[in-house]
mmCIF file of C-alpha atoms in Angstrom:
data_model
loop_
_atom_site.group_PDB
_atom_site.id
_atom_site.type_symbol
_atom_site.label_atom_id
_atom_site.label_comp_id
_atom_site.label_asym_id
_atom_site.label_seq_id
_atom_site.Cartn_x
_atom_site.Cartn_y
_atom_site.Cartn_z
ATOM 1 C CA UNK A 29 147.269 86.028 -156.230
ATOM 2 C CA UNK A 30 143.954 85.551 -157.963
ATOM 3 C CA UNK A 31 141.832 88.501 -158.912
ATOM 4 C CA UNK A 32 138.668 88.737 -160.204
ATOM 5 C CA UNK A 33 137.094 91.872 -162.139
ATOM 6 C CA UNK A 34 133.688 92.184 -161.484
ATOM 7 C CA UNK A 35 131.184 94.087 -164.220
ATOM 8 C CA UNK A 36 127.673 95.004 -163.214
ATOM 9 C CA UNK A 37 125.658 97.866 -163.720
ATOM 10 C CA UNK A 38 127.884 99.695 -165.787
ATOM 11 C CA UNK A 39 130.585 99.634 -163.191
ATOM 12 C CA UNK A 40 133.762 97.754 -162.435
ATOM 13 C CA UNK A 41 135.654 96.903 -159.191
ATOM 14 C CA UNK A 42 138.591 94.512 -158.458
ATOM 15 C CA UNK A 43 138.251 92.094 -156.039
ATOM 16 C CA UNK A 44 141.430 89.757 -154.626
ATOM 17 C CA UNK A 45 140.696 86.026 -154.008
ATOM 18 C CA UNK A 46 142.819 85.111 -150.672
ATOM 19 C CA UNK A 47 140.302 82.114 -149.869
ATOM 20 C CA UNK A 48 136.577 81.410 -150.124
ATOM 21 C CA UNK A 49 133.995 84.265 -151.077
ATOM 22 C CA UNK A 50 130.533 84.012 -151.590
ATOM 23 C CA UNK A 51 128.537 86.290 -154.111
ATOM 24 C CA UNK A 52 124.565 86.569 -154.050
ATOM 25 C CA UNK A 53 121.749 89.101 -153.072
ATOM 26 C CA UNK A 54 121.552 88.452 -148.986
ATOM 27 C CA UNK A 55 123.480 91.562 -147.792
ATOM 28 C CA UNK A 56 125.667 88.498 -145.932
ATOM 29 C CA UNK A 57 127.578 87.617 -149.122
ATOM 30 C CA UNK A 58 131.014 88.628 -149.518
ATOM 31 C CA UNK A 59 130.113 90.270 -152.476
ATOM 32 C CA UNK A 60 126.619 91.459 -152.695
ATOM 33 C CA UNK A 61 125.436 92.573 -155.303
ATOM 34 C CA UNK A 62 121.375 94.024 -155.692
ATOM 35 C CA UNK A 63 119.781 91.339 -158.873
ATOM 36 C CA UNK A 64 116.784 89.998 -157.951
ATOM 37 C CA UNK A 65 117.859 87.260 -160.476
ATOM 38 C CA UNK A 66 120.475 86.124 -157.840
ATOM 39 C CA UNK A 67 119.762 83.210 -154.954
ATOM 40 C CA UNK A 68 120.809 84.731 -151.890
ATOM 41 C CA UNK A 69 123.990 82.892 -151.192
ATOM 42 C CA UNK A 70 124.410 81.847 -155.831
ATOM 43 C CA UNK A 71 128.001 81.258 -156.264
ATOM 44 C CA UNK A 72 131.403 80.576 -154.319
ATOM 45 C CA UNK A 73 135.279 81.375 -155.215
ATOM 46 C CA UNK A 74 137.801 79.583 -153.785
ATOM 47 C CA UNK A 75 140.935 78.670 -153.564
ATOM 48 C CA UNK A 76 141.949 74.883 -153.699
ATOM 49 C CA UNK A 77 145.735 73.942 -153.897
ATOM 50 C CA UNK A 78 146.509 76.508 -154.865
ATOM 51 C CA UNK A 79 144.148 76.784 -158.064
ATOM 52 C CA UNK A 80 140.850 79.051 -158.067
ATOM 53 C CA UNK A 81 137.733 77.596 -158.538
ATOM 54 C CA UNK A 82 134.217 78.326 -158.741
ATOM 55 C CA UNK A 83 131.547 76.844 -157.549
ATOM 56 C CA UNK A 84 127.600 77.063 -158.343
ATOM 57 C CA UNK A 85 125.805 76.932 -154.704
ATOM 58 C CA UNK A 86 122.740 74.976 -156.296
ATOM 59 C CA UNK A 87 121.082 78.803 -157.316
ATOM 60 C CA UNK A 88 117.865 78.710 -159.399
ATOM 61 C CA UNK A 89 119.539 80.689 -162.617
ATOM 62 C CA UNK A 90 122.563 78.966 -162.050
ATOM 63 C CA UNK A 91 126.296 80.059 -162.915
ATOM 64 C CA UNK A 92 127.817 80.555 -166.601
ATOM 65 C CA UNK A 93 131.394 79.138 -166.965
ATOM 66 C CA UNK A 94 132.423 80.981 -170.548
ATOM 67 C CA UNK A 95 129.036 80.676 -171.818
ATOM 68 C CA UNK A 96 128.289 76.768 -170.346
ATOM 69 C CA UNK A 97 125.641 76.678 -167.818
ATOM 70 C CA UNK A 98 127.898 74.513 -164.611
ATOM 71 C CA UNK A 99 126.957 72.036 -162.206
ATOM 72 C CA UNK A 100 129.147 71.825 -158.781
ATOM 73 C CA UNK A 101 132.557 73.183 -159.232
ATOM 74 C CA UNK A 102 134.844 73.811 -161.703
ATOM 75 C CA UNK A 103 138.499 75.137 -161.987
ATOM 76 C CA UNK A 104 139.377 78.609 -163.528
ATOM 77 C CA UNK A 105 142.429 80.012 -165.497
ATOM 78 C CA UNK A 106 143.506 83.443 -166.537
ATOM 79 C CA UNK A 107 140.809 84.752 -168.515
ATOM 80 C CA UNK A 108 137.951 82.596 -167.908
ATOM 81 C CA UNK A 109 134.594 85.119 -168.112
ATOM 82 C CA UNK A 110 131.818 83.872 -164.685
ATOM 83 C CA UNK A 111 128.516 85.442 -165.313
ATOM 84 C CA UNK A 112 126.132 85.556 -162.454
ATOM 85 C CA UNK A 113 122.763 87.147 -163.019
ATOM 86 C CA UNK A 114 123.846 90.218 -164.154
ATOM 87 C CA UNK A 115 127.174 90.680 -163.189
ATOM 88 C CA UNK A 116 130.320 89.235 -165.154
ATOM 89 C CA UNK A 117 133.989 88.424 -163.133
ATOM 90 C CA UNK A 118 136.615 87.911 -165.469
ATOM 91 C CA UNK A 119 139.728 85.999 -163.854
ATOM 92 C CA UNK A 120 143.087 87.638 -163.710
ATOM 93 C CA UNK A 121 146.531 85.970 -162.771
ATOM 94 C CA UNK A 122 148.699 87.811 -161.609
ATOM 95 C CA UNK A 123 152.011 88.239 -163.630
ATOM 96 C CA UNK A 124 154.234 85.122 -162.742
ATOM 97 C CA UNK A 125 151.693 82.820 -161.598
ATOM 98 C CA UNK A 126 151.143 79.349 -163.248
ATOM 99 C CA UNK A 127 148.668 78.784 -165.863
ATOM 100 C CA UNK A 128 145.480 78.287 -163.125
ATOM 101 C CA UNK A 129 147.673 78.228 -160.191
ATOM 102 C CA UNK A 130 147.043 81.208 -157.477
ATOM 103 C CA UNK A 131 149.326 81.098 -154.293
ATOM 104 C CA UNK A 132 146.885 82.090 -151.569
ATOM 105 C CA UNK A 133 145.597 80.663 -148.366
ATOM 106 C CA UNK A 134 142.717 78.831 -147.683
ATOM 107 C CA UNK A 135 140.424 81.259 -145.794
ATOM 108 C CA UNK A 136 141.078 81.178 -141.938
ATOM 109 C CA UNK A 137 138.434 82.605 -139.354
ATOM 110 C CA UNK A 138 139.005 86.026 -139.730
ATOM 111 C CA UNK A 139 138.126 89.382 -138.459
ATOM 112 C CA UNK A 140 135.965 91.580 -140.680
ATOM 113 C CA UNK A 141 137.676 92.747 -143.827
ATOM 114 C CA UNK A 142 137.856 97.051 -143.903
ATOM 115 C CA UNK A 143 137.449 98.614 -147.077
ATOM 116 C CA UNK A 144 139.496 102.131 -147.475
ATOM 117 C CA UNK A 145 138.572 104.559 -150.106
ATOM 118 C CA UNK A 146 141.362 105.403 -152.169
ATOM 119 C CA UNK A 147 142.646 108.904 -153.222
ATOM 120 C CA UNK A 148 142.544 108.061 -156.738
ATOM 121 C CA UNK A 149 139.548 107.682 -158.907
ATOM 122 C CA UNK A 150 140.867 104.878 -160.883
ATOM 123 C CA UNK A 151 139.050 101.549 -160.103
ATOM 124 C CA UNK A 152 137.867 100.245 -156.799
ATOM 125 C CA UNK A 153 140.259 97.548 -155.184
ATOM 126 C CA UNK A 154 138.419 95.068 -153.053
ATOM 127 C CA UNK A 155 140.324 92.616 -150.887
ATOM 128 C CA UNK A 156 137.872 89.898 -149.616
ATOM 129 C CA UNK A 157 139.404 87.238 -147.663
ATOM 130 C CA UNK A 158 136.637 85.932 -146.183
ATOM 131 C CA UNK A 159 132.961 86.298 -146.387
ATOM 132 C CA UNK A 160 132.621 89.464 -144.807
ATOM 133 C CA UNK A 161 133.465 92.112 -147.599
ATOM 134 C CA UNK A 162 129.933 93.210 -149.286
ATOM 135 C CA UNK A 163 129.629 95.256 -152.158
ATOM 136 C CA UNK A 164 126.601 96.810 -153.145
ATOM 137 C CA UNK A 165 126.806 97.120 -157.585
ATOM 138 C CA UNK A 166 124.487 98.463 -159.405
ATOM 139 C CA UNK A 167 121.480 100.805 -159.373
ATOM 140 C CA UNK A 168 118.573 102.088 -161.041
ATOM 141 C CA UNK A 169 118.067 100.916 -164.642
ATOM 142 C CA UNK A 170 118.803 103.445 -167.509
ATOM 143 C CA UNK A 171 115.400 103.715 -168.150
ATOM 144 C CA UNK A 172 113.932 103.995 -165.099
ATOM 145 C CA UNK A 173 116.257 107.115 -164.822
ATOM 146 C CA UNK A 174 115.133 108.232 -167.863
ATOM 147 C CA UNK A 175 111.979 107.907 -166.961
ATOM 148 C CA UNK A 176 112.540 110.136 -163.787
ATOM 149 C CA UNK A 177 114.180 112.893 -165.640
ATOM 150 C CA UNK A 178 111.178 113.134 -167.807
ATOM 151 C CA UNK A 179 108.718 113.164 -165.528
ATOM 152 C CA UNK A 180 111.189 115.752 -163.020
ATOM 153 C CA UNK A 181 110.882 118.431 -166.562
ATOM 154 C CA UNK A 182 107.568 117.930 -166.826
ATOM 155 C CA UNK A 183 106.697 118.794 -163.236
ATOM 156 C CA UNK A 184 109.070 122.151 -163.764
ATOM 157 C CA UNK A 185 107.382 123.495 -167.020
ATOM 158 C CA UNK A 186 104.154 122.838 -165.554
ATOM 159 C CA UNK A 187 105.056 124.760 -162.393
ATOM 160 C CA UNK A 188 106.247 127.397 -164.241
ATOM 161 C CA UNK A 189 103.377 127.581 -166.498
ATOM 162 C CA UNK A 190 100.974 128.080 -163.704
ATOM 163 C CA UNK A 191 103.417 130.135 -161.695
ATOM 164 C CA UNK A 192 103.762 133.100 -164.828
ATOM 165 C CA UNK A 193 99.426 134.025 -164.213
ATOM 166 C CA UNK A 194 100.655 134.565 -160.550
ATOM 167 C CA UNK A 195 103.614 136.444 -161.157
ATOM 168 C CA UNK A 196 101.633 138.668 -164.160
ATOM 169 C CA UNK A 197 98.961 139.384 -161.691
ATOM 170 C CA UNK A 198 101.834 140.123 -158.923
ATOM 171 C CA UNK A 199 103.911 142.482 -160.562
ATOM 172 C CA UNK A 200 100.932 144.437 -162.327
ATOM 173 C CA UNK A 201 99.370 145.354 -158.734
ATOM 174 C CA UNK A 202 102.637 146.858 -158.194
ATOM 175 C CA UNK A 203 102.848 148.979 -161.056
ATOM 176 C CA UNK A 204 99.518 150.155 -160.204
#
């Protein structure tokens, strides 16, 4: 069983390969992930005789194979590092399995895959076996936060700044 790990946005989910699965920015991808740097529909896994391969989907910022920009598809072994805008999947074997040889199914018309929150807080498992699994990764920039929290303790001094004439004034008419 192939499994990718998929970093973006300072987070980190799992995500087993048990056929073909799209990744891009249309919330129709398998796994979507919000990068305006994406094409909608940017890169494909699959599985091929039982090896995984990837596959650039002719996207405008194309797909990084270890560093080496790709053109059509390409086969992957344990380790291999796919960046995608953003995001980076990093290919894990599982124990036992050949060098680039994954023993999965070619992806069958399927019904929707259901993602289940675990109990634990370790890291998210997702099981895509078709093109219906979509994650959203990411969020707000650091600095944008940043940015927010700024402007969030500058609203609060100045409202209580303005608030400590009215609250004088209030509590000396009550003393008088």
């Amino acid at each position: 069983m192939a499994r990718l790990t998929l970093e973006s946005g300072g987070e980190r989910r799992e995500i087993k390969v048990t056929g073909q699965l799209t990744v891009g920015r249309d919330r129709t991808a398998g796994v979507y992930l919000d990068d305006k740097t994406l094409s909608r529909e940017h890169t494909q896994f699959f599985i091929q005789g039982g090896r995984l391969f990837v596959k650039d989907l002719e996207s405008k910022n194309g797909t990084y194979l270890n560093g080496q920009l790709i053109k059509g598809e390409q086969p992957l072994k344990h380790g291999d590092r796919v960046k995608v805008g953003v995001a980076t999947f990093t290919v894990v074997l599982e124990a036992g399995d050949a060098m680039p040889a994954v023993s999965a199914p070619l992806a069958a018309p399927s019904k929707p895959a259901t993602h289940h929150p675990s109990a634990h807080r370790g890291p998210a498992t997702v099981t895509a076996p078709a093109e219906r699994v979509r994650q959203k990764l990411g969020g707000p920039h650091w600095f944008a936060v940043f940015i927010y929290r700024v402007i969030l303790v500058t609203v609060i001094i100045i409202v209580a700044y303005v608030s400590k004439g009215f609250f004088a004034r209030f509590l000396s008419g009550m003393n008088s």
